[in-house]
Amino acid sequence: MKVYNTMTRQKQEFIPIDENEIKIYVCGPTVYNYIHIGNARPAVVFDTLRRSLEYKGKKVKYVQNFTDVDDKIINKSREEGVPASEISEKYIDEFLKDAKSLNLKPASVYPKVTENINEIIEFIKVLIEKGFAYELDGDVYYSTRKFENYGRLSGQNIDDLESGARIGVDERKHDPLDFALWKARKQEDEPAWQSPWGMGRPGWHIECSAMSNKYLGETIDIHAGGQDLAFPHHENEIAQTEAYTGRTFANYWLHNGYVTIDNEKMSKSKGNFFTVRDILNDYTGEEIRYFLLSGHYRSPVNFSEELMKQSKNALARMHNAKNNLEHLAKNGADGGLTPQEEVAFSDLEKYKEKFSEAFEDDINTADAISVVFELIRDINTDIKNGCSKELAEKCLELLSELTGVLGILSDGAEDNIPQEVKDLAEERQQARKSKDFKRADEIRDILKEKGFAVEDTPQGPKISAL
């Protein structure tokens, strides 16, 4: 497998530290609101990377943190008049609901900042002892210029950098680029913990360094997130962690591209800000997932009504193919594979290799999806005049194997058809047997209104989504 490493600006062969367990850390959400479509992209993309590695037989330890103490959470708690912990716990629960809708595999560990305060404090103490950090009136800052290679991930020269909004401007700092490791409590309603520097809480960047070190060790295989995190967040993580350990933090840095809305950057002020929960009112989580995988993960992807409809239609074609195979697996001919079917299925197995090649070329999910449609095209040709149950079962297994890596079509097509629709199809079948063709036609129209077609086949009625 080759992946594009942001650190080296090139595709590199992925060589794990330990073949028996690949270690991945993905930056998770700050839990003060529902996640938006931009947050969903790295979650889906790197979940798919994990699935592809597991498909190859690798064990993956996958850590995704929750930032559950932060200025945004504190501000939200003040607006709503509830404790900050209540805000963070609520939106952790909401994230997990959205994660289930998007068919994200649960992380091996979901560490929270508030549960790792002692580790964070110890980490900061070591940085101070090593001369990489200093305390000022209860705040602790990292001395950015003390870290020799600062800026190499984002490709920026430290002398050209300006103090950005997320770095924070504080005239007391030794240098404008120094960033907070620990923040002294300013108001009584702020969450705070006792530390050697007084009551306070961690800065944003230190949490990931401490938690990655705790749960994955000093050097990890892959650190991933959205491209907006490359600077300053990931740059600062590298500075902290490598100063602390004296070792390389991560061997590969992966960043996904932005999600734009109708070709514009998403912004609350522009009114083009969409949470996953908003989109779930009109589309399924599977359709959102498909949309996010339909382009290459490093390229920008444009969220629009038109593209979501295209994703919906493409998925419907996949579900129809699966539905056809499930139908034939129940109602096809008995007696095993015919010699012709053996040849046909043997030819289909080439798609496993093509699919793997797409993934191994920097997680190219767009090409992998194209391979699935090529497979479906050939399957449809092989079964158009009916087939044995065994061929249908083998084709279904192959289709499910590949789409499972993408995290789509995980439910059987039968499960995607409401019971009411199944009952109507059965009633229509009885009406046809009774030669009540008027009622049969009425039911066909009712099913069409509900978004389903029914086809009469020698093996019985077959329902599919329109």
PDB file of N, CA, C and O in Angstrom, residues 365-438:
ATOM      1  N   THR A 365     -10.737   5.559  -3.026  1.00  0.00           N
ATOM      2  CA  THR A 365     -12.095   5.021  -2.889  1.00  0.00           C
ATOM      3  C   THR A 365     -12.932   5.272  -4.138  1.00  0.00           C
ATOM      4  O   THR A 365     -13.831   4.483  -4.446  1.00  0.00           O
ATOM      5  N   ALA A 366     -12.647   6.363  -4.855  1.00  0.00           N
ATOM      6  CA  ALA A 366     -13.412   6.643  -6.084  1.00  0.00           C
ATOM      7  C   ALA A 366     -13.195   5.519  -7.095  1.00  0.00           C
ATOM      8  O   ALA A 366     -14.150   5.012  -7.707  1.00  0.00           O
ATOM      9  N   ASP A 367     -11.941   5.090  -7.272  1.00  0.00           N
ATOM     10  CA  ASP A 367     -11.658   3.989  -8.192  1.00  0.00           C
ATOM     11  C   ASP A 367     -12.208   2.676  -7.661  1.00  0.00           C
ATOM     12  O   ASP A 367     -12.667   1.822  -8.435  1.00  0.00           O
ATOM     13  N   ALA A 368     -12.163   2.496  -6.344  1.00  0.00           N
ATOM     14  CA  ALA A 368     -12.704   1.270  -5.750  1.00  0.00           C
ATOM     15  C   ALA A 368     -14.204   1.158  -6.020  1.00  0.00           C
ATOM     16  O   ALA A 368     -14.716   0.077  -6.322  1.00  0.00           O
ATOM     17  N   ILE A 369     -14.914   2.287  -5.923  1.00  0.00           N
ATOM     18  CA  ILE A 369     -16.351   2.294  -6.217  1.00  0.00           C
ATOM     19  C   ILE A 369     -16.590   1.939  -7.688  1.00  0.00           C
ATOM     20  O   ILE A 369     -17.513   1.174  -8.012  1.00  0.00           O
ATOM     21  N   SER A 370     -15.744   2.457  -8.572  1.00  0.00           N
ATOM     22  CA  SER A 370     -15.870   2.129 -10.003  1.00  0.00           C
ATOM     23  C   SER A 370     -15.708   0.631 -10.232  1.00  0.00           C
ATOM     24  O   SER A 370     -16.419   0.040 -11.053  1.00  0.00           O
ATOM     25  N   VAL A 371     -14.782   0.012  -9.500  1.00  0.00           N
ATOM     26  CA  VAL A 371     -14.580  -1.434  -9.623  1.00  0.00           C
ATOM     27  C   VAL A 371     -15.840  -2.187  -9.195  1.00  0.00           C
ATOM     28  O   VAL A 371     -16.237  -3.170  -9.838  1.00  0.00           O
ATOM     29  N   VAL A 372     -16.476  -1.717  -8.135  1.00  0.00           N
ATOM     30  CA  VAL A 372     -17.714  -2.365  -7.675  1.00  0.00           C
ATOM     31  C   VAL A 372     -18.784  -2.307  -8.764  1.00  0.00           C
ATOM     32  O   VAL A 372     -19.484  -3.296  -9.020  1.00  0.00           O
ATOM     33  N   PHE A 373     -18.898  -1.177  -9.446  1.00  0.00           N
ATOM     34  CA  PHE A 373     -19.897  -1.074 -10.512  1.00  0.00           C
ATOM     35  C   PHE A 373     -19.532  -1.953 -11.717  1.00  0.00           C
ATOM     36  O   PHE A 373     -20.418  -2.506 -12.381  1.00  0.00           O
ATOM     37  N   GLU A 374     -18.247  -2.110 -11.989  1.00  0.00           N
ATOM     38  CA  GLU A 374     -17.834  -3.041 -13.046  1.00  0.00           C
ATOM     39  C   GLU A 374     -18.238  -4.469 -12.671  1.00  0.00           C
ATOM     40  O   GLU A 374     -18.721  -5.241 -13.514  1.00  0.00           O
ATOM     41  N   LEU A 375     -18.019  -4.817 -11.412  1.00  0.00           N
ATOM     42  CA  LEU A 375     -18.411  -6.135 -10.917  1.00  0.00           C
ATOM     43  C   LEU A 375     -19.914  -6.342 -11.074  1.00  0.00           C
ATOM     44  O   LEU A 375     -20.365  -7.393 -11.561  1.00  0.00           O
ATOM     45  N   ILE A 376     -20.697  -5.336 -10.672  1.00  0.00           N
ATOM     46  CA  ILE A 376     -22.160  -5.440 -10.758  1.00  0.00           C
ATOM     47  C   ILE A 376     -22.593  -5.616 -12.212  1.00  0.00           C
ATOM     48  O   ILE A 376     -23.481  -6.425 -12.521  1.00  0.00           O
ATOM     49  N   ARG A 377     -21.962  -4.875 -13.109  1.00  0.00           N
ATOM     50  CA  ARG A 377     -22.301  -4.991 -14.539  1.00  0.00           C
ATOM     51  C   ARG A 377     -22.111  -6.428 -15.027  1.00  0.00           C
ATOM     52  O   ARG A 377     -22.985  -7.003 -15.685  1.00  0.00           O
ATOM     53  N   ASP A 378     -20.973  -7.027 -14.667  1.00  0.00           N
ATOM     54  CA  ASP A 378     -20.708  -8.389 -15.123  1.00  0.00           C
ATOM     55  C   ASP A 378     -21.616  -9.407 -14.434  1.00  0.00           C
ATOM     56  O   ASP A 378     -22.034 -10.391 -15.057  1.00  0.00           O
ATOM     57  N   ILE A 379     -21.891  -9.190 -13.153  1.00  0.00           N
ATOM     58  CA  ILE A 379     -22.820 -10.089 -12.456  1.00  0.00           C
ATOM     59  C   ILE A 379     -24.187 -10.054 -13.133  1.00  0.00           C
ATOM     60  O   ILE A 379     -24.806 -11.099 -13.380  1.00  0.00           O
ATOM     61  N   ASN A 380     -24.671  -8.836 -13.433  1.00  0.00           N
ATOM     62  CA  ASN A 380     -25.989  -8.713 -14.065  1.00  0.00           C
ATOM     63  C   ASN A 380     -26.042  -9.456 -15.396  1.00  0.00           C
ATOM     64  O   ASN A 380     -27.061 -10.060 -15.745  1.00  0.00           O
ATOM     65  N   THR A 381     -24.932  -9.419 -16.137  1.00  0.00           N
ATOM     66  CA  THR A 381     -24.858 -10.156 -17.414  1.00  0.00           C
ATOM     67  C   THR A 381     -24.958 -11.654 -17.161  1.00  0.00           C
ATOM     68  O   THR A 381     -25.678 -12.377 -17.872  1.00  0.00           O
ATOM     69  N   ASP A 382     -24.268 -12.123 -16.108  1.00  0.00           N
ATOM     70  CA  ASP A 382     -24.223 -13.563 -15.827  1.00  0.00           C
ATOM     71  C   ASP A 382     -25.551 -14.112 -15.310  1.00  0.00           C
ATOM     72  O   ASP A 382     -25.824 -15.309 -15.471  1.00  0.00           O
ATOM     73  N   ILE A 383     -26.370 -13.272 -14.681  1.00  0.00           N
ATOM     74  CA  ILE A 383     -27.605 -13.785 -14.061  1.00  0.00           C
ATOM     75  C   ILE A 383     -28.867 -13.315 -14.771  1.00  0.00           C
ATOM     76  O   ILE A 383     -29.963 -13.559 -14.283  1.00  0.00           O
ATOM     77  N   LYS A 384     -28.713 -12.649 -15.912  1.00  0.00           N
ATOM     78  CA  LYS A 384     -29.894 -12.019 -16.533  1.00  0.00           C
ATOM     79  C   LYS A 384     -30.980 -13.026 -16.906  1.00  0.00           C
ATOM     80  O   LYS A 384     -32.168 -12.698 -16.929  1.00  0.00           O
ATOM     81  N   ASN A 385     -30.579 -14.256 -17.203  1.00  0.00           N
ATOM     82  CA  ASN A 385     -31.582 -15.282 -17.557  1.00  0.00           C
ATOM     83  C   ASN A 385     -31.786 -16.271 -16.417  1.00  0.00           C
ATOM     84  O   ASN A 385     -32.194 -17.410 -16.638  1.00  0.00           O
ATOM     85  N   GLY A 386     -31.490 -15.801 -15.183  1.00  0.00           N
ATOM     86  CA  GLY A 386     -31.593 -16.693 -14.035  1.00  0.00           C
ATOM     87  C   GLY A 386     -30.279 -17.408 -13.797  1.00  0.00           C
ATOM     88  O   GLY A 386     -29.378 -17.398 -14.638  1.00  0.00           O
ATOM     89  N   CYS A 387     -30.139 -18.013 -12.638  1.00  0.00           N
ATOM     90  CA  CYS A 387     -28.899 -18.718 -12.318  1.00  0.00           C
ATOM     91  C   CYS A 387     -29.156 -19.668 -11.166  1.00  0.00           C
ATOM     92  O   CYS A 387     -30.243 -19.677 -10.569  1.00  0.00           O
ATOM     93  N   SER A 388     -28.161 -20.420 -10.827  1.00  0.00           N
ATOM     94  CA  SER A 388     -28.273 -21.332  -9.687  1.00  0.00           C
ATOM     95  C   SER A 388     -28.217 -20.548  -8.381  1.00  0.00           C
ATOM     96  O   SER A 388     -27.671 -19.443  -8.328  1.00  0.00           O
ATOM     97  N   LYS A 389     -28.770 -21.153  -7.342  1.00  0.00           N
ATOM     98  CA  LYS A 389     -28.684 -20.525  -6.021  1.00  0.00           C
ATOM     99  C   LYS A 389     -27.222 -20.327  -5.623  1.00  0.00           C
ATOM    100  O   LYS A 389     -26.860 -19.311  -5.029  1.00  0.00           O
ATOM    101  N   GLU A 390     -26.390 -21.298  -5.957  1.00  0.00           N
ATOM    102  CA  GLU A 390     -24.999 -21.237  -5.530  1.00  0.00           C
ATOM    103  C   GLU A 390     -24.255 -20.087  -6.201  1.00  0.00           C
ATOM    104  O   GLU A 390     -23.463 -19.395  -5.553  1.00  0.00           O
ATOM    105  N   LEU A 391     -24.509 -19.866  -7.501  1.00  0.00           N
ATOM    106  CA  LEU A 391     -23.846 -18.732  -8.160  1.00  0.00           C
ATOM    107  C   LEU A 391     -24.297 -17.420  -7.525  1.00  0.00           C
ATOM    108  O   LEU A 391     -23.478 -16.533  -7.269  1.00  0.00           O
ATOM    109  N   ALA A 392     -25.601 -17.304  -7.266  1.00  0.00           N
ATOM    110  CA  ALA A 392     -26.115 -16.077  -6.632  1.00  0.00           C
ATOM    111  C   ALA A 392     -25.457 -15.861  -5.274  1.00  0.00           C
ATOM    112  O   ALA A 392     -25.055 -14.747  -4.932  1.00  0.00           O
ATOM    113  N   GLU A 393     -25.321 -16.943  -4.499  1.00  0.00           N
ATOM    114  CA  GLU A 393     -24.707 -16.830  -3.164  1.00  0.00           C
ATOM    115  C   GLU A 393     -23.249 -16.403  -3.261  1.00  0.00           C
ATOM    116  O   GLU A 393     -22.774 -15.562  -2.489  1.00  0.00           O
ATOM    117  N   LYS A 394     -22.520 -16.980  -4.214  1.00  0.00           N
ATOM    118  CA  LYS A 394     -21.101 -16.646  -4.360  1.00  0.00           C
ATOM    119  C   LYS A 394     -20.915 -15.211  -4.848  1.00  0.00           C
ATOM    120  O   LYS A 394     -20.018 -14.498  -4.381  1.00  0.00           O
ATOM    121  N   CYS A 395     -21.766 -14.769  -5.764  1.00  0.00           N
ATOM    122  CA  CYS A 395     -21.703 -13.377  -6.242  1.00  0.00           C
ATOM    123  C   CYS A 395     -22.063 -12.407  -5.123  1.00  0.00           C
ATOM    124  O   CYS A 395     -21.440 -11.349  -4.972  1.00  0.00           O
ATOM    125  N   LEU A 396     -23.057 -12.786  -4.332  1.00  0.00           N
ATOM    126  CA  LEU A 396     -23.481 -11.948  -3.208  1.00  0.00           C
ATOM    127  C   LEU A 396     -22.353 -11.812  -2.188  1.00  0.00           C
ATOM    128  O   LEU A 396     -22.083 -10.717  -1.676  1.00  0.00           O
ATOM    129  N   GLU A 397     -21.677 -12.918  -1.928  1.00  0.00           N
ATOM    130  CA  GLU A 397     -20.563 -12.899  -0.973  1.00  0.00           C
ATOM    131  C   GLU A 397     -19.434 -12.004  -1.483  1.00  0.00           C
ATOM    132  O   GLU A 397     -18.850 -11.221  -0.717  1.00  0.00           O
ATOM    133  N   LEU A 398     -19.138 -12.081  -2.778  1.00  0.00           N
ATOM    134  CA  LEU A 398     -18.075 -11.257  -3.356  1.00  0.00           C
ATOM    135  C   LEU A 398     -18.451  -9.776  -3.311  1.00  0.00           C
ATOM    136  O   LEU A 398     -17.632  -8.927  -2.919  1.00  0.00           O
ATOM    137  N   LEU A 399     -19.679  -9.459  -3.689  1.00  0.00           N
ATOM    138  CA  LEU A 399     -20.136  -8.064  -3.654  1.00  0.00           C
ATOM    139  C   LEU A 399     -20.089  -7.521  -2.228  1.00  0.00           C
ATOM    140  O   LEU A 399     -19.608  -6.404  -1.990  1.00  0.00           O
ATOM    141  N   SER A 400     -20.556  -8.308  -1.272  1.00  0.00           N
ATOM    142  CA  SER A 400     -20.583  -7.865   0.130  1.00  0.00           C
ATOM    143  C   SER A 400     -19.176  -7.692   0.692  1.00  0.00           C
ATOM    144  O   SER A 400     -18.922  -6.799   1.501  1.00  0.00           O
ATOM    145  N   GLU A 401     -18.255  -8.553   0.243  1.00  0.00           N
ATOM    146  CA  GLU A 401     -16.863  -8.460   0.695  1.00  0.00           C
ATOM    147  C   GLU A 401     -16.259  -7.111   0.316  1.00  0.00           C
ATOM    148  O   GLU A 401     -15.627  -6.436   1.140  1.00  0.00           O
ATOM    149  N   LEU A 402     -16.487  -6.684  -0.929  1.00  0.00           N
ATOM    150  CA  LEU A 402     -15.889  -5.435  -1.396  1.00  0.00           C
ATOM    151  C   LEU A 402     -16.608  -4.216  -0.828  1.00  0.00           C
ATOM    152  O   LEU A 402     -15.959  -3.266  -0.372  1.00  0.00           O
ATOM    153  N   THR A 403     -17.923  -4.236  -0.838  1.00  0.00           N
ATOM    154  CA  THR A 403     -18.655  -3.068  -0.316  1.00  0.00           C
ATOM    155  C   THR A 403     -18.489  -2.947   1.201  1.00  0.00           C
ATOM    156  O   THR A 403     -18.577  -1.849   1.749  1.00  0.00           O
ATOM    157  N   GLY A 404     -18.192  -4.063   1.866  1.00  0.00           N
ATOM    158  CA  GLY A 404     -17.945  -4.011   3.305  1.00  0.00           C
ATOM    159  C   GLY A 404     -16.712  -3.188   3.638  1.00  0.00           C
ATOM    160  O   GLY A 404     -16.660  -2.511   4.668  1.00  0.00           O
ATOM    161  N   VAL A 405     -15.706  -3.224   2.766  1.00  0.00           N
ATOM    162  CA  VAL A 405     -14.498  -2.409   2.974  1.00  0.00           C
ATOM    163  C   VAL A 405     -14.863  -0.930   2.881  1.00  0.00           C
ATOM    164  O   VAL A 405     -14.321  -0.090   3.612  1.00  0.00           O
ATOM    165  N   LEU A 406     -15.790  -0.602   1.994  1.00  0.00           N
ATOM    166  CA  LEU A 406     -16.251   0.787   1.848  1.00  0.00           C
ATOM    167  C   LEU A 406     -17.241   1.177   2.945  1.00  0.00           C
ATOM    168  O   LEU A 406     -17.555   2.356   3.110  1.00  0.00           O
ATOM    169  N   GLY A 407     -17.731   0.194   3.683  1.00  0.00           N
ATOM    170  CA  GLY A 407     -18.692   0.474   4.754  1.00  0.00           C
ATOM    171  C   GLY A 407     -20.089   0.756   4.244  1.00  0.00           C
ATOM    172  O   GLY A 407     -20.873   1.431   4.914  1.00  0.00           O
ATOM    173  N   ILE A 408     -20.406   0.237   3.055  1.00  0.00           N
ATOM    174  CA  ILE A 408     -21.748   0.415   2.490  1.00  0.00           C
ATOM    175  C   ILE A 408     -22.353  -0.955   2.195  1.00  0.00           C
ATOM    176  O   ILE A 408     -21.644  -1.964   2.182  1.00  0.00           O
ATOM    177  N   LEU A 409     -23.670  -0.973   1.974  1.00  0.00           N
ATOM    178  CA  LEU A 409     -24.423  -2.199   1.698  1.00  0.00           C
ATOM    179  C   LEU A 409     -24.267  -3.222   2.816  1.00  0.00           C
ATOM    180  O   LEU A 409     -24.337  -4.422   2.592  1.00  0.00           O
ATOM    181  N   SER A 410     -24.024  -2.741   4.031  1.00  0.00           N
ATOM    182  CA  SER A 410     -23.784  -3.683   5.120  1.00  0.00           C
ATOM    183  C   SER A 410     -25.048  -4.372   5.577  1.00  0.00           C
ATOM    184  O   SER A 410     -24.991  -5.454   6.132  1.00  0.00           O
ATOM    185  N   ASP A 411     -26.213  -3.752   5.338  1.00  0.00           N
ATOM    186  CA  ASP A 411     -27.482  -4.416   5.630  1.00  0.00           C
ATOM    187  C   ASP A 411     -27.943  -5.141   4.378  1.00  0.00           C
ATOM    188  O   ASP A 411     -27.741  -4.664   3.271  1.00  0.00           O
ATOM    189  N   GLY A 412     -28.582  -6.274   4.564  1.00  0.00           N
ATOM    190  CA  GLY A 412     -29.138  -6.978   3.418  1.00  0.00           C
ATOM    191  C   GLY A 412     -30.186  -6.127   2.743  1.00  0.00           C
ATOM    192  O   GLY A 412     -30.894  -5.354   3.385  1.00  0.00           O
ATOM    193  N   ALA A 413     -30.318  -6.266   1.422  1.00  0.00           N
ATOM    194  CA  ALA A 413     -31.323  -5.501   0.682  1.00  0.00           C
ATOM    195  C   ALA A 413     -32.704  -5.772   1.235  1.00  0.00           C
ATOM    196  O   ALA A 413     -33.559  -4.898   1.286  1.00  0.00           O
ATOM    197  N   GLU A 414     -32.905  -7.016   1.680  1.00  0.00           N
ATOM    198  CA  GLU A 414     -34.199  -7.395   2.250  1.00  0.00           C
ATOM    199  C   GLU A 414     -34.515  -6.512   3.453  1.00  0.00           C
ATOM    200  O   GLU A 414     -35.658  -6.127   3.688  1.00  0.00           O
ATOM    201  N   ASP A 415     -33.473  -6.152   4.225  1.00  0.00           N
ATOM    202  CA  ASP A 415     -33.665  -5.343   5.429  1.00  0.00           C
ATOM    203  C   ASP A 415     -33.977  -3.890   5.104  1.00  0.00           C
ATOM    204  O   ASP A 415     -34.438  -3.151   5.958  1.00  0.00           O
ATOM    205  N   ASN A 416     -33.672  -3.467   3.874  1.00  0.00           N
ATOM    206  CA  ASN A 416     -33.928  -2.088   3.474  1.00  0.00           C
ATOM    207  C   ASN A 416     -35.337  -1.896   2.916  1.00  0.00           C
ATOM    208  O   ASN A 416     -35.700  -0.800   2.536  1.00  0.00           O
ATOM    209  N   ILE A 417     -36.098  -2.977   2.855  1.00  0.00           N
ATOM    210  CA  ILE A 417     -37.467  -2.900   2.328  1.00  0.00           C
ATOM    211  C   ILE A 417     -38.426  -2.938   3.509  1.00  0.00           C
ATOM    212  O   ILE A 417     -38.437  -3.908   4.292  1.00  0.00           O
ATOM    213  N   PRO A 418     -39.240  -1.894   3.697  1.00  0.00           N
ATOM    214  CA  PRO A 418     -40.175  -1.869   4.827  1.00  0.00           C
ATOM    215  C   PRO A 418     -41.136  -3.051   4.794  1.00  0.00           C
ATOM    216  O   PRO A 418     -41.532  -3.524   3.723  1.00  0.00           O
ATOM    217  N   GLN A 419     -41.530  -3.525   5.968  1.00  0.00           N
ATOM    218  CA  GLN A 419     -42.448  -4.661   6.047  1.00  0.00           C
ATOM    219  C   GLN A 419     -43.756  -4.367   5.329  1.00  0.00           C
ATOM    220  O   GLN A 419     -44.344  -5.251   4.679  1.00  0.00           O
ATOM    221  N   GLU A 420     -44.208  -3.120   5.407  1.00  0.00           N
ATOM    222  CA  GLU A 420     -45.461  -2.728   4.741  1.00  0.00           C
ATOM    223  C   GLU A 420     -45.368  -2.986   3.231  1.00  0.00           C
ATOM    224  O   GLU A 420     -46.319  -3.462   2.599  1.00  0.00           O
ATOM    225  N   VAL A 421     -44.196  -2.690   2.654  1.00  0.00           N
ATOM    226  CA  VAL A 421     -43.982  -2.901   1.215  1.00  0.00           C
ATOM    227  C   VAL A 421     -43.985  -4.394   0.893  1.00  0.00           C
ATOM    228  O   VAL A 421     -44.577  -4.844  -0.095  1.00  0.00           O
ATOM    229  N   LYS A 422     -43.326  -5.188   1.745  1.00  0.00           N
ATOM    230  CA  LYS A 422     -43.325  -6.641   1.544  1.00  0.00           C
ATOM    231  C   LYS A 422     -44.749  -7.199   1.604  1.00  0.00           C
ATOM    232  O   LYS A 422     -45.125  -8.070   0.808  1.00  0.00           O
ATOM    233  N   ASP A 423     -45.543  -6.700   2.559  1.00  0.00           N
ATOM    234  CA  ASP A 423     -46.925  -7.179   2.703  1.00  0.00           C
ATOM    235  C   ASP A 423     -47.757  -6.832   1.473  1.00  0.00           C
ATOM    236  O   ASP A 423     -48.573  -7.649   1.013  1.00  0.00           O
ATOM    237  N   LEU A 424     -47.549  -5.614   0.936  1.00  0.00           N
ATOM    238  CA  LEU A 424     -48.280  -5.215  -0.274  1.00  0.00           C
ATOM    239  C   LEU A 424     -47.896  -6.086  -1.461  1.00  0.00           C
ATOM    240  O   LEU A 424     -48.751  -6.483  -2.265  1.00  0.00           O
ATOM    241  N   ALA A 425     -46.613  -6.412  -1.567  1.00  0.00           N
ATOM    242  CA  ALA A 425     -46.156  -7.266  -2.665  1.00  0.00           C
ATOM    243  C   ALA A 425     -46.780  -8.658  -2.562  1.00  0.00           C
ATOM    244  O   ALA A 425     -47.181  -9.260  -3.571  1.00  0.00           O
ATOM    245  N   GLU A 426     -46.884  -9.155  -1.342  1.00  0.00           N
ATOM    246  CA  GLU A 426     -47.521 -10.462  -1.132  1.00  0.00           C
ATOM    247  C   GLU A 426     -49.004 -10.404  -1.479  1.00  0.00           C
ATOM    248  O   GLU A 426     -49.543 -11.319  -2.114  1.00  0.00           O
ATOM    249  N   GLU A 427     -49.679  -9.311  -1.083  1.00  0.00           N
ATOM    250  CA  GLU A 427     -51.105  -9.147  -1.413  1.00  0.00           C
ATOM    251  C   GLU A 427     -51.299  -9.093  -2.928  1.00  0.00           C
ATOM    252  O   GLU A 427     -52.243  -9.674  -3.483  1.00  0.00           O
ATOM    253  N   ARG A 428     -50.379  -8.396  -3.604  1.00  0.00           N
ATOM    254  CA  ARG A 428     -50.471  -8.310  -5.061  1.00  0.00           C
ATOM    255  C   ARG A 428     -50.304  -9.693  -5.699  1.00  0.00           C
ATOM    256  O   ARG A 428     -51.004 -10.042  -6.663  1.00  0.00           O
ATOM    257  N   GLN A 429     -49.383 -10.485  -5.155  1.00  0.00           N
ATOM    258  CA  GLN A 429     -49.159 -11.839  -5.674  1.00  0.00           C
ATOM    259  C   GLN A 429     -50.432 -12.683  -5.535  1.00  0.00           C
ATOM    260  O   GLN A 429     -50.814 -13.413  -6.459  1.00  0.00           O
ATOM    261  N   GLN A 430     -51.108 -12.544  -4.392  1.00  0.00           N
ATOM    262  CA  GLN A 430     -52.353 -13.296  -4.174  1.00  0.00           C
ATOM    263  C   GLN A 430     -53.445 -12.816  -5.125  1.00  0.00           C
ATOM    264  O   GLN A 430     -54.233 -13.625  -5.643  1.00  0.00           O
ATOM    265  N   ALA A 431     -53.465 -11.480  -5.354  1.00  0.00           N
ATOM    266  CA  ALA A 431     -54.473 -10.929  -6.289  1.00  0.00           C
ATOM    267  C   ALA A 431     -54.249 -11.478  -7.693  1.00  0.00           C
ATOM    268  O   ALA A 431     -55.201 -11.807  -8.416  1.00  0.00           O
ATOM    269  N   ARG A 432     -53.004 -11.598  -8.103  1.00  0.00           N
ATOM    270  CA  ARG A 432     -52.702 -12.146  -9.434  1.00  0.00           C
ATOM    271  C   ARG A 432     -53.120 -13.610  -9.535  1.00  0.00           C
ATOM    272  O   ARG A 432     -53.679 -14.049 -10.549  1.00  0.00           O
ATOM    273  N   LYS A 433     -52.865 -14.351  -8.459  1.00  0.00           N
ATOM    274  CA  LYS A 433     -53.260 -15.765  -8.463  1.00  0.00           C
ATOM    275  C   LYS A 433     -54.782 -15.903  -8.574  1.00  0.00           C
ATOM    276  O   LYS A 433     -55.295 -16.848  -9.178  1.00  0.00           O
ATOM    277  N   SER A 434     -55.487 -14.942  -7.962  1.00  0.00           N
ATOM    278  CA  SER A 434     -56.959 -14.950  -8.004  1.00  0.00           C
ATOM    279  C   SER A 434     -57.498 -14.286  -9.266  1.00  0.00           C
ATOM    280  O   SER A 434     -58.714 -14.089  -9.393  1.00  0.00           O
ATOM    281  N   LYS A 435     -56.564 -13.878 -10.152  1.00  0.00           N
ATOM    282  CA  LYS A 435     -56.903 -13.193 -11.405  1.00  0.00           C
ATOM    283  C   LYS A 435     -57.616 -11.857 -11.176  1.00  0.00           C
ATOM    284  O   LYS A 435     -58.397 -11.398 -12.000  1.00  0.00           O
ATOM    285  N   ASP A 436     -57.340 -11.249  -9.968  1.00  0.00           N
ATOM    286  CA  ASP A 436     -57.864  -9.906  -9.680  1.00  0.00           C
ATOM    287  C   ASP A 436     -56.802  -8.899 -10.146  1.00  0.00           C
ATOM    288  O   ASP A 436     -56.107  -8.276  -9.354  1.00  0.00           O
ATOM    289  N   PHE A 437     -56.700  -8.752 -11.480  1.00  0.00           N
ATOM    290  CA  PHE A 437     -55.626  -7.942 -12.040  1.00  0.00           C
ATOM    291  C   PHE A 437     -55.803  -6.455 -11.772  1.00  0.00           C
ATOM    292  O   PHE A 437     -54.830  -5.703 -11.725  1.00  0.00           O
ATOM    293  N   LYS A 438     -57.057  -6.037 -11.560  1.00  0.00           N
ATOM    294  CA  LYS A 438     -57.301  -4.630 -11.235  1.00  0.00           C
ATOM    295  C   LYS A 438     -56.641  -4.283  -9.899  1.00  0.00           C
ATOM    296  O   LYS A 438     -55.943  -3.269  -9.770  1.00  0.00           O
TER     297      LYS A 438
END
